[in-house]
Structure formats: structure tokens, C-alpha cells
Tab-separated table of C-alpha atoms and ligand atoms in Angstrom:
chain	number	residue	atom	x	y	z
A	1	MET	CA	9.950	-10.729	6.139
A	2	ILE	CA	12.796	-12.747	7.485
A	3	LYS	CA	14.635	-9.996	9.410
A	4	ASN	CA	15.066	-10.633	13.157
A	5	LYS	CA	13.616	-14.134	12.833
A	6	LYS	CA	15.288	-16.878	14.843
A	7	ILE	CA	16.428	-19.689	12.604
A	8	LEU	CA	17.855	-22.903	14.007
A	9	VAL	CA	19.923	-24.685	11.354
A	10	ALA	CA	20.539	-28.339	12.226
A	11	VAL	CA	23.353	-29.725	10.086
A	12	THR	CA	23.532	-33.503	9.778
A	13	GLY	CA	26.305	-35.632	8.348
A	14	GLY	CA	26.450	-35.504	4.560
A	15	ILE	CA	28.947	-34.029	2.135
A	16	ALA	CA	26.508	-31.134	1.539
A	17	ALA	CA	27.210	-30.010	5.139
A	18	TYR	CA	29.684	-27.483	3.735
A	19	LYS	CA	26.893	-25.913	1.660
A	20	ALA	CA	25.013	-25.105	4.867
A	21	VAL	CA	27.749	-22.526	5.521
A	22	ASP	CA	26.450	-20.440	2.617
A	23	LEU	CA	22.893	-20.830	3.920
A	24	VAL	CA	23.879	-19.620	7.389
A	25	SER	CA	25.852	-16.743	5.888
A	26	LYS	CA	22.914	-15.596	3.734
A	27	LEU	CA	20.491	-15.905	6.667
A	28	ARG	CA	22.735	-13.717	8.789
A	29	LYS	CA	23.070	-11.180	5.981
A	30	ALA	CA	19.269	-11.116	5.731
A	31	GLY	CA	19.167	-10.010	9.384
A	32	CYS	CA	18.196	-13.319	11.027
A	33	GLN	CA	19.605	-14.684	14.242
A	34	THR	CA	20.996	-18.009	13.172
A	35	LYS	CA	21.910	-20.749	15.641
A	36	VAL	CA	23.660	-23.828	14.292
A	37	MET	CA	23.540	-27.371	15.664
A	38	LEU	CA	25.980	-29.913	14.308
A	39	SER	CA	25.493	-33.650	14.526
A	40	LYS	CA	28.461	-35.854	15.406
A	41	ASN	CA	28.752	-37.069	11.810
A	42	ALA	CA	28.451	-33.539	10.411
A	43	GLN	CA	31.580	-32.670	12.378
A	44	GLU	CA	33.476	-35.168	10.209
A	45	PHE	CA	32.691	-32.902	7.222
A	46	ILE	CA	32.904	-29.433	8.713
A	47	THR	CA	34.072	-27.869	11.958
A	48	PRO	CA	32.051	-26.001	14.578
A	49	LEU	CA	34.487	-23.093	14.255
A	50	THR	CA	33.405	-22.477	10.648
A	51	PHE	CA	29.777	-22.126	11.677
A	52	LYS	CA	30.604	-20.109	14.781
A	53	SER	CA	32.512	-17.613	12.636
A	54	ILE	CA	29.785	-17.386	10.028
A	55	SER	CA	26.772	-17.293	12.379
A	56	GLY	CA	28.307	-15.177	15.122
A	57	MET	CA	26.839	-17.564	17.718
A	58	ASP	CA	28.220	-20.572	19.567
A	59	VAL	CA	27.469	-23.849	17.823
A	60	ALA	CA	25.455	-26.404	19.793
A	61	LEU	CA	27.025	-29.847	19.800
A	62	ASP	CA	25.881	-31.587	22.956
A	63	MET	CA	22.700	-32.142	24.877
A	64	PHE	CA	24.063	-30.604	28.039
A	65	SER	CA	26.071	-27.389	28.017
A	66	PRO	CA	28.801	-26.559	30.522
A	67	ALA	CA	26.627	-23.596	31.583
A	68	GLY	CA	24.138	-26.115	32.929
A	69	TYR	CA	21.107	-25.492	30.736
A	70	ILE	CA	19.469	-28.118	28.640
A	71	GLU	CA	20.364	-27.262	25.059
A	72	HIS	CA	17.603	-29.093	23.194
A	73	ILE	CA	14.788	-27.431	25.157
A	74	THR	CA	16.421	-24.019	25.074
A	75	TRP	CA	16.836	-23.987	21.307
A	76	ALA	CA	13.604	-25.848	20.552
A	77	ASP	CA	11.725	-23.039	22.331
A	78	TRP	CA	13.892	-20.257	20.879
A	79	ALA	CA	13.457	-21.109	17.192
A	80	ASP	CA	10.867	-19.567	14.873
A	81	ILE	CA	11.715	-22.368	12.439
A	82	VAL	CA	14.057	-25.368	12.494
A	83	VAL	CA	15.841	-26.073	9.198
A	84	VAL	CA	17.529	-29.468	8.948
A	85	ALA	CA	20.049	-28.861	6.174
A	86	PRO	CA	21.368	-31.107	4.866
A	87	ALA	CA	19.001	-33.757	6.193
A	88	THR	CA	20.363	-37.297	5.946
A	89	GLY	CA	18.244	-40.421	5.549
A	90	ASN	CA	19.260	-41.199	9.118
A	91	ILE	CA	17.774	-38.074	10.753
A	92	ILE	CA	14.610	-38.389	8.638
A	93	GLY	CA	14.307	-42.021	9.735
A	94	LYS	CA	14.906	-41.227	13.375
A	95	VAL	CA	12.293	-38.472	13.503
A	96	ALA	CA	9.773	-40.630	11.613
A	97	ALA	CA	10.343	-43.437	14.118
A	98	GLY	CA	10.067	-41.147	17.133
A	99	ILE	CA	13.679	-41.667	18.149
A	100	ALA	CA	15.270	-38.854	20.110
A	101	ASP	CA	18.774	-39.951	21.064
A	102	ASP	CA	20.964	-36.950	20.291
A	103	LEU	CA	20.844	-33.160	20.270
A	104	ILE	CA	19.209	-32.680	16.867
A	105	SER	CA	16.606	-35.448	17.120
A	106	THR	CA	15.583	-34.382	20.634
A	107	THR	CA	15.351	-30.737	19.589
A	108	ILE	CA	13.076	-31.671	16.687
A	109	MET	CA	10.902	-33.691	19.036
A	110	ALA	CA	10.772	-30.849	21.538
A	111	THR	CA	10.012	-27.951	19.219
A	112	ALA	CA	6.623	-26.445	18.469
A	113	ALA	CA	8.129	-24.459	15.556
A	114	PRO	CA	7.782	-25.613	11.940
A	115	VAL	CA	10.540	-28.045	10.897
A	116	LEU	CA	11.844	-27.914	7.325
A	117	PHE	CA	13.940	-30.845	6.101
A	118	VAL	CA	16.321	-30.243	3.192
A	119	PRO	CA	17.368	-33.761	2.168
A	120	ALA	CA	20.598	-34.298	0.235
A	121	MET	CA	22.017	-37.761	-0.365
A	122	ASN	CA	22.892	-40.401	-2.930
A	123	ILE	CA	20.028	-40.962	-5.383
A	124	HIS	CA	19.533	-44.611	-4.399
A	125	MET	CA	19.391	-43.655	-0.744
A	126	TYR	CA	16.843	-40.929	-1.482
A	127	GLU	CA	14.733	-43.260	-3.601
A	128	ASN	CA	14.945	-46.064	-1.066
A	129	PRO	CA	11.334	-46.962	-0.232
A	130	ILE	CA	12.065	-46.718	3.477
A	131	VAL	CA	13.295	-43.135	3.119
A	132	GLN	CA	10.331	-42.300	0.886
A	133	ARG	CA	7.912	-43.886	3.343
A	134	ASN	CA	9.445	-41.817	6.146
A	135	VAL	CA	9.206	-38.614	4.091
A	136	THR	CA	5.548	-39.319	3.296
A	137	ALA	CA	4.750	-40.102	6.933
A	138	LEU	CA	6.447	-36.943	8.173
A	139	ARG	CA	4.758	-34.775	5.516
A	140	LYS	CA	1.415	-36.121	6.705
A	141	LEU	CA	2.307	-35.049	10.233
A	142	GLY	CA	2.970	-31.500	9.029
A	143	TYR	CA	6.755	-31.628	8.684
A	144	LEU	CA	7.999	-29.635	5.707
A	145	PHE	CA	10.319	-30.896	2.978
A	146	MET	CA	12.237	-29.478	0.064
A	147	GLU	CA	12.951	-31.663	-2.946
A	148	PRO	CA	16.616	-32.376	-3.649
A	149	GLU	CA	17.873	-31.082	-7.006
A	150	HIS	CA	18.877	-33.175	-10.003
A	151	GLY	CA	22.509	-33.137	-11.027
A	152	LEU	CA	25.912	-34.654	-10.477
A	153	LEU	CA	26.161	-36.045	-6.950
A	154	ALA	CA	29.298	-36.181	-4.836
A	155	CYS	CA	29.196	-39.983	-5.061
A	156	GLY	CA	29.595	-39.755	-8.862
A	157	TYR	CA	25.984	-40.605	-9.690
A	158	ARG	CA	23.782	-38.241	-11.658
A	159	GLY	CA	20.240	-37.868	-10.355
A	160	LYS	CA	17.994	-36.386	-7.714
A	161	GLY	CA	19.890	-35.880	-4.502
A	162	ARG	CA	21.746	-32.580	-4.627
A	163	PHE	CA	21.389	-29.950	-1.922
A	164	PRO	CA	19.140	-27.187	-3.360
A	165	GLN	CA	20.416	-23.713	-4.218
A	166	THR	CA	20.677	-21.514	-1.130
A	167	THR	CA	18.311	-18.958	-2.686
A	168	GLU	CA	15.619	-21.622	-3.040
A	169	ILE	CA	16.006	-22.642	0.625
A	170	LEU	CA	15.649	-18.985	1.601
A	171	PHE	CA	12.424	-18.753	-0.429
A	172	ALA	CA	11.125	-21.846	1.371
A	173	ILE	CA	12.068	-20.476	4.814
A	174	ARG	CA	10.452	-17.122	4.057
A	175	THR	CA	7.265	-18.892	3.048
A	176	HIS	CA	7.095	-21.254	6.001
A	177	LEU	CA	7.713	-18.480	8.533
A	178	HIS	CA	4.548	-16.680	7.420
A	179	HIS	CA	2.254	-19.122	5.642
A	180	SER	CA	0.759	-22.516	6.215
A	181	ARG	CA	0.450	-24.922	3.278
A	182	ASP	CA	-2.882	-23.249	2.582
A	183	LEU	CA	-2.754	-24.040	-1.151
A	184	ALA	CA	-2.373	-27.816	-0.743
A	185	GLY	CA	-4.887	-29.503	-3.038
A	186	THR	CA	-4.992	-26.474	-5.393
A	187	THR	CA	-3.674	-26.675	-8.957
A	188	ILE	CA	-2.218	-23.432	-10.270
A	189	LEU	CA	-1.216	-22.716	-13.859
A	190	ILE	CA	1.190	-19.802	-14.284
A	191	SER	CA	2.489	-18.343	-17.537
A	192	THR	CA	5.505	-16.093	-17.423
A	193	GLY	CA	8.143	-14.356	-19.514
A	194	PRO	CA	8.241	-12.735	-22.926
A	195	CYS	CA	7.522	-14.210	-26.351
A	196	GLN	CA	9.905	-14.108	-29.281
A	197	GLU	CA	8.192	-13.840	-32.667
A	198	ALA	CA	10.493	-14.616	-35.578
A	199	ILE	CA	11.200	-12.024	-38.267
A	200	ASP	CA	13.757	-14.289	-39.911
A	201	PRO	CA	15.933	-17.154	-38.589
A	202	MET	CA	18.178	-14.676	-36.762
A	203	ARG	CA	15.851	-11.933	-35.500
A	204	TYR	CA	12.677	-11.680	-33.508
A	205	ILE	CA	10.238	-9.258	-31.892
A	206	THR	CA	10.119	-9.367	-28.114
A	207	ASN	CA	9.628	-7.137	-25.037
A	208	HIS	CA	11.367	-6.277	-21.780
A	209	SER	CA	9.601	-8.790	-19.516
A	210	SER	CA	12.059	-10.808	-17.400
A	211	GLY	CA	9.537	-13.404	-16.257
A	212	ARG	CA	10.648	-12.947	-12.631
A	213	MET	CA	7.219	-11.995	-11.261
A	214	GLY	CA	5.682	-15.173	-12.672
A	215	LEU	CA	8.509	-17.279	-11.289
A	216	ALA	CA	8.101	-15.647	-7.883
A	217	LEU	CA	4.401	-16.566	-7.988
A	218	ALA	CA	5.236	-20.137	-8.980
A	219	ARG	CA	7.770	-20.524	-6.161
A	220	ALA	CA	5.453	-18.974	-3.577
A	221	ALA	CA	2.521	-21.170	-4.658
A	222	HIS	CA	4.716	-24.298	-4.633
A	223	PHE	CA	5.958	-23.721	-1.094
A	224	ARG	CA	2.373	-23.081	0.041
A	225	GLY	CA	1.542	-26.574	-1.164
A	226	ALA	CA	-0.055	-25.940	-4.583
A	227	ALA	CA	0.531	-28.238	-7.553
A	228	VAL	CA	2.064	-25.693	-9.926
A	229	GLN	CA	2.464	-25.893	-13.702
A	230	VAL	CA	4.605	-23.229	-15.341
A	231	VAL	CA	4.366	-22.208	-18.993
A	232	ALA	CA	7.568	-20.302	-19.655
A	233	GLY	CA	8.401	-17.844	-22.383
A	234	ALA	CA	11.977	-16.776	-23.089
A	235	LEU	CA	13.065	-16.453	-19.463
A	236	GLN	CA	16.271	-14.818	-18.298
A	237	ASP	CA	16.514	-17.114	-15.269
A	238	ALA	CA	16.453	-20.881	-14.977
A	239	VAL	CA	13.230	-22.402	-13.668
A	240	PRO	CA	13.932	-24.216	-10.381
A	241	ASP	CA	14.034	-27.961	-10.575
A	242	TYR	CA	10.955	-28.544	-8.446
A	243	LEU	CA	8.584	-26.681	-10.801
A	244	PRO	CA	7.162	-28.579	-13.784
A	245	VAL	CA	7.598	-26.366	-16.831
A	246	THR	CA	6.535	-26.298	-20.472
A	247	SER	CA	8.650	-24.031	-22.628
A	248	ALA	CA	6.594	-21.883	-25.028
A	249	THR	CA	8.449	-18.974	-26.569
A	250	THR	CA	5.838	-17.781	-29.080
A	251	ALA	CA	2.258	-16.611	-28.571
A	252	ALA	CA	1.039	-19.627	-30.568
A	253	ALA	CA	3.065	-22.119	-28.491
A	254	MET	CA	1.906	-20.423	-25.297
A	255	HIS	CA	-1.709	-20.634	-26.447
A	256	THR	CA	-1.381	-24.382	-27.066
A	257	ALA	CA	0.443	-25.027	-23.779
A	258	ILE	CA	-2.017	-22.994	-21.699
A	259	LEU	CA	-5.061	-24.673	-23.222
A	260	LYS	CA	-3.519	-28.097	-22.556
A	261	HIS	CA	-3.371	-27.405	-18.804
A	262	PHE	CA	-6.234	-24.948	-18.303
A	263	SER	CA	-9.085	-27.352	-17.603
A	264	GLN	CA	-7.204	-28.966	-14.670
A	265	ALA	CA	-6.274	-25.623	-13.115
A	266	ASP	CA	-8.191	-24.186	-10.180
A	267	ILE	CA	-6.319	-20.914	-10.578
A	268	THR	CA	-4.682	-19.634	-13.775
A	269	ILE	CA	-2.359	-16.639	-13.604
A	270	MET	CA	-1.292	-15.082	-16.907
A	271	ALA	CA	1.860	-13.218	-15.929
A	272	ALA	CA	3.420	-13.771	-19.375
A	273	ALA	CA	4.033	-10.802	-21.659
A	274	VAL	CA	2.376	-12.433	-24.651
A	275	SER	CA	3.072	-10.801	-28.037
A	276	ASP	CA	-0.008	-9.085	-29.427
A	277	TYR	CA	1.449	-9.252	-32.940
A	278	ARG	CA	3.780	-11.492	-34.914
A	279	PRO	CA	5.341	-11.074	-38.370
A	280	LEU	CA	2.836	-12.292	-40.950
A	281	HIS	CA	5.474	-13.805	-43.214
A	282	PRO	CA	8.626	-14.645	-41.250
A	283	ALA	CA	11.473	-14.972	-43.764
A	284	LYS	CA	12.976	-18.437	-44.249
A	285	GLU	CA	16.435	-16.982	-44.816
A	286	LYS	CA	18.147	-14.009	-43.191
A	287	ILE	CA	16.768	-10.726	-44.540
A	288	LYS	CA	19.605	-8.840	-46.258
A	289	LYS	CA	19.758	-5.131	-45.726
A	290	GLY	CA	18.531	-2.819	-48.468
A	291	ASP	CA	16.230	0.178	-48.390
A	292	ASN	CA	13.754	0.806	-45.570
A	293	LEU	CA	11.896	-2.298	-44.586
A	294	THR	CA	8.227	-2.642	-43.677
A	295	LEU	CA	7.160	-5.632	-41.622
A	296	GLU	CA	3.555	-6.719	-41.826
A	297	LEU	CA	2.308	-7.993	-38.473
A	298	GLU	CA	-0.726	-10.101	-37.688
A	299	ARG	CA	-2.657	-10.287	-34.424
A	300	THR	CA	-2.088	-13.226	-32.131
A	301	THR	CA	-4.879	-14.838	-30.127
A	302	ASP	CA	-5.642	-13.086	-26.848
A	303	ILE	CA	-5.194	-16.134	-24.635
A	304	LEU	CA	-6.453	-14.463	-21.480
A	305	GLN	CA	-9.623	-13.279	-23.207
A	306	GLN	CA	-10.332	-16.874	-24.225
A	307	LEU	CA	-9.698	-18.153	-20.678
A	308	GLY	CA	-11.962	-15.482	-19.193
A	309	ASP	CA	-14.714	-16.304	-21.705
A	310	GLU	CA	-14.492	-20.079	-21.263
A	311	LYS	CA	-13.702	-20.531	-17.574
A	312	ARG	CA	-15.953	-22.605	-15.342
A	313	PRO	CA	-17.484	-20.954	-12.254
A	314	ASP	CA	-15.111	-22.945	-10.027
A	315	GLN	CA	-12.040	-21.588	-11.832
A	316	THR	CA	-10.196	-18.379	-10.978
A	317	VAL	CA	-8.483	-16.484	-13.795
A	318	VAL	CA	-5.971	-13.745	-13.035
A	319	GLY	CA	-4.454	-11.365	-15.578
A	320	PHE	CA	-1.651	-8.836	-15.446
A	321	ALA	CA	-1.863	-5.404	-16.996
A	322	ALA	CA	1.152	-3.666	-18.458
A	323	GLU	CA	0.313	0.006	-18.901
A	324	SER	CA	2.353	3.132	-19.390
A	325	ARG	CA	-0.433	5.538	-18.246
A	326	ASP	CA	-3.704	5.547	-16.279
A	327	ILE	CA	-2.554	2.230	-14.923
A	328	VAL	CA	-5.390	1.280	-12.577
A	329	GLU	CA	-8.225	2.591	-14.817
A	330	ASN	CA	-6.883	0.779	-17.868
A	331	ALA	CA	-6.323	-2.384	-15.857
A	332	ARG	CA	-9.882	-2.262	-14.573
A	333	LYS	CA	-11.178	-2.006	-18.153
A	334	LYS	CA	-9.176	-5.118	-19.067
A	335	LEU	CA	-10.562	-6.975	-16.042
A	336	VAL	CA	-14.123	-6.324	-17.220
A	337	LYS	CA	-13.486	-6.909	-20.936
A	338	LYS	CA	-11.667	-10.197	-20.364
A	339	HIS	CA	-14.119	-11.488	-17.707
A	340	LEU	CA	-11.376	-11.968	-15.141
A	341	ASP	CA	-11.591	-12.612	-11.426
A	342	PHE	CA	-8.533	-10.449	-10.697
A	343	ILE	CA	-6.146	-8.227	-12.557
A	344	VAL	CA	-2.763	-7.128	-11.277
A	345	ALA	CA	-1.756	-3.635	-12.397
A	346	ASN	CA	1.996	-3.131	-12.238
A	347	HIS	CA	3.249	0.263	-11.059
A	348	LEU	CA	6.888	0.493	-10.359
A	349	GLN	CA	9.280	-1.457	-12.518
A	350	VAL	CA	12.922	-0.467	-12.422
A	351	ALA	CA	14.850	-2.659	-14.844
A	352	GLY	CA	17.183	-5.023	-13.044
A	353	GLN	CA	15.655	-4.355	-9.613
A	354	ASP	CA	13.590	-6.758	-7.595
A	355	ALA	CA	11.417	-4.135	-5.862
A	356	THR	CA	7.961	-3.828	-7.305
A	357	SER	CA	4.570	-2.398	-6.522
A	358	CYS	CA	1.171	-3.256	-7.939
A	359	THR	CA	-2.547	-2.905	-7.389
A	360	ILE	CA	-4.536	-6.139	-7.212
A	361	ILE	CA	-8.044	-5.478	-8.481
A	362	PRO	CA	-10.751	-8.091	-7.871
A	363	ALA	CA	-13.881	-8.368	-10.038
A	364	SER	CA	-15.842	-7.814	-6.860
A	365	GLY	CA	-14.466	-6.459	-3.620
A	366	THR	CA	-11.832	-3.970	-2.663
A	367	GLU	CA	-8.600	-3.458	-4.556
A	368	LYS	CA	-5.308	-3.498	-2.710
A	369	THR	CA	-1.961	-1.894	-3.479
A	370	VAL	CA	1.030	-3.930	-2.363
A	371	ALA	CA	4.778	-3.367	-2.519
A	372	GLY	CA	7.980	-5.219	-1.755
A	373	ASP	CA	10.334	-7.563	-3.507
A	374	LYS	CA	8.738	-9.813	-6.108
A	375	PHE	CA	8.517	-12.816	-3.773
A	376	SER	CA	6.695	-10.841	-1.097
A	377	VAL	CA	4.356	-9.294	-3.698
A	378	ALA	CA	3.740	-12.792	-5.088
A	379	HIS	CA	2.582	-13.977	-1.658
A	380	GLN	CA	0.281	-10.972	-1.301
A	381	ILE	CA	-1.251	-11.693	-4.709
A	382	LEU	CA	-1.785	-15.326	-3.693
A	383	ASP	CA	-3.331	-14.256	-0.368
A	384	MET	CA	-6.011	-12.372	-2.265
A	385	VAL	CA	-6.496	-14.852	-5.070
A	386	ALA	CA	-6.561	-17.895	-2.785
A	387	GLY	CA	-8.969	-16.130	-0.444
A	388	ARG	CA	-11.528	-16.426	-3.215
A	389	GLN	CA	-11.081	-20.192	-3.357
A	390	LYS	CA	-12.324	-20.801	0.173
B	1	CTP	N1	-2.422	-11.603	-22.893
B	1	CTP	C1	-2.765	-12.795	-23.472
B	1	CTP	N2	-2.671	-12.960	-24.808
B	1	CTP	C2	-2.232	-11.961	-25.594
B	1	CTP	C3	-1.878	-10.732	-25.023
B	1	CTP	C4	-1.991	-10.574	-23.656
B	1	CTP	O1	-3.161	-13.723	-22.743
B	1	CTP	N3	-2.132	-12.153	-26.903
B	1	CTP	C5	-2.561	-11.442	-21.432
B	1	CTP	C6	-1.273	-11.154	-20.671
B	1	CTP	O2	-0.656	-12.350	-20.225
B	1	CTP	C7	-1.752	-10.304	-19.502
B	1	CTP	C8	-2.995	-9.617	-20.036
B	1	CTP	O3	-3.384	-10.328	-21.221
B	1	CTP	O4	-2.157	-11.112	-18.409
B	1	CTP	C9	-2.858	-8.181	-20.371
B	1	CTP	O5	-1.819	-7.971	-21.266
B	1	CTP	P1	-1.442	-6.507	-21.726
B	1	CTP	O6	-0.281	-6.578	-22.664
B	1	CTP	O7	-1.366	-5.604	-20.535
B	1	CTP	O8	-2.747	-6.037	-22.463
B	1	CTP	P2	-3.447	-6.439	-23.796
B	1	CTP	O9	-4.651	-7.234	-23.446
B	1	CTP	O10	-2.481	-7.080	-24.736
B	1	CTP	O11	-3.930	-5.013	-24.322
B	1	CTP	P3	-3.058	-3.738	-24.783
B	1	CTP	O12	-1.757	-4.277	-25.294
B	1	CTP	O13	-3.908	-3.115	-25.812
B	1	CTP	O14	-2.885	-2.877	-23.550
């Protein structure tokens, strides 16, 4: 949870400085105490008054306050996490070089809290080998980074350099407040979302899956350091930029995509609602209405069964169980039949709501029922699944 956490947002001088206002606003709404520091250059883009109004706290601008205390030590000690957003090439370079010559750089040097950089800059600046070398060096030292997004940049270029969506930064902060990068070095394959099996060129068979649980797992695993590969069905939401994704909107396409990545995966999580059946003879042209219509359906391959049968001992395979009755018993039967390491039995699913509850059942060991929003449930699933890896 993020409520009551102390977040220090250090805003450095890029055009994305105005986007940090939304971040601070959302953090406050989430119940955090949010203290803002503004660099001298950031004040060219946005005023301290804006952040004071949004955060409800005085904005720190100088090393030494009129009240006589030493700002950088005070706030370095106070913070549960320091978020440098946006982070310019300059602040990244200074920290990498060990320079502490202003409020933000000295605070970063003085803090024992995790520091998350959210770079946003012109694509050529971001790709500059010096900036990249600094990012790599800081990552090695345990500093945390988000990837900038692709898109149209303020400078007119199109490329990687945009400030990420606020929601994605919040997901990163939530992760780093509670988890280390414990999944670094682990490759995780995650399928998610529903399939669409064609009846004719205009109609298909599908189901109510939104794909949000799988995306929450992918985000959570990414921020914990895993190399994540997503295989996405017909999702309602966009997949964030930082997650590699293969689109596969039929059971057959999903089968092919999963098998392509399966052998490299340490952990495979089948959160997708794969169609069990597809029309045997999809019509080439739109079916015109007439009398009652009977559709003949054929079985699709049970992908998860194949993964469970073929997995190596060093691989972990996790399934989901969608049941309308006897949820845990039926899920347990699937776990055994499909030779899985874990199965996640979903309980509460209110359409359109993010709250969920499920029971995580391991092949050996004690099951656990967890509840919360999908991102928090995703972390709890990963806690159990990754525990097996060690
Ligand atoms: N699954 C799969 N391939 C299919 C169907 C399902 O890989 N053709 C996977 C799903 O991704 C999920 C798990 O199997 O992880 C269980 O899916 P579910 O629909 O609950 O059960 P089924 O195995 O299809 O059995 P039934 O529909 O009879 O309950």
C-alpha cells in the first residue's frame, strides 16, 4: 500500500516538469505525504506555488531554510522513496559522477531511501552514450529507473523520451516501496486477455476477460526486475510501452506465440482466457440471417496442458482457473490434471471493478487466499511463485 508513505518528488528542469503536477496530485489523492523539491531550472518551467497548492506542503528550493535546518538532510531522512521526475540528463550525470552541488543532488547523496529516476528528454540526449553509461552505472549501484515512453517529444522529434503515464509511475513507486528487484535475472512469460474466434468476417466468439489481471502481473514482474514477455489477446487496455508484447487474438495464434517463448521462460503464467472452442468452418462472407442457425465448434489445443506436460524441472508453470462453482476444488483438479506448479482460483470479479480476490494453490505446500486491487494481488501471486524459484 502507498497510503501514509512519505514520497519526496524531486523535479528537475525539463518541459515534462508540468507533468509532475499530476503525479504529485495523484500521490496526495492516494493518501501519501508528498514533499516537492524544485531545481533552479525546473522553476523556469513551473512555479513553486503550483506544487505547494497541489501537495499541501511547502516546496523545498534551497539548501538552507530560513528556519535554520538543513533541508537536504531533513528530507533525505524523511523520505520513504525519492522520485526524480522528470530526471534530466544533467541530474543523472551529476549523481553518477558523485557531484552534490545543489539541493536535489545533495539530497540524493544523503538519502538511504530508494531513489527512482524517471528520465524524460530529447531522444538524442537520452540515447547519448554518456547518458546511457550513467544510467547503467547507477542501475548497477541499485538506483531505480523507469524507461521513457515512445511518442512525439516536445522538441518535435518522435522517439523514446516522453515522460511516462502517471499511472505507470504510481505502479513503479508502489512496487519499489515494498519490493526489491528480487526477480532480476528471471524471465517471465505471461499470457492475458480473451480470444476472438471468427464466425464470419464480422462476428466472433469471445468471453468477458479484460486482460487486466495479466497486465497487472506483467507490470509487477517488470518493476521487480524480471524480463517479461507478454502474449496478449484482445485486450481492452493498451499494453505499456516498456513491456514487449506479441499480439495473439485466437487460441491458435496464442498457442504459436506461447510455444515460441516458452523454452526461454523460467516462469510462465497463463492468465489468458483462451477459447476452448472455435467455429469449425468460419464463413468467408457475412452470414445472412435466415432460420435458426447451428454453429459447429471444434476444440482448440489446451495450451496450459501442453506446457504442464512438457515443462522442464527448472520451469514454473502457473495457470488460472475460471469457475462458476466449487471454485477451489475445481481449480485443484485442474492443477493436478495439467501438471502445474500453481493455479490461481479467482473468486470475486465485479465487472468494471479493480478489486479482486483469489486463492493461490501450489502443487505442494499451503494455499493462500489474497485480496486487493489487481496490482496488489499480482504482487502476492509473484511472492508465492517466485518463492519457489529460490
Ligand atoms: N487454457 C489454455 N488453453 C485452452 C484453455 C485454457 O491454456 N485452450 C488455460 C487458461 O489460460 C487458464 C487455464 O487453462 O490458465 C484454465 O482455464 P479454464 O477456462 O479455467 O479451464 P479449462 O482448462 O478450459 O477447463 P473448463 O473450461 O472445462 O473449466
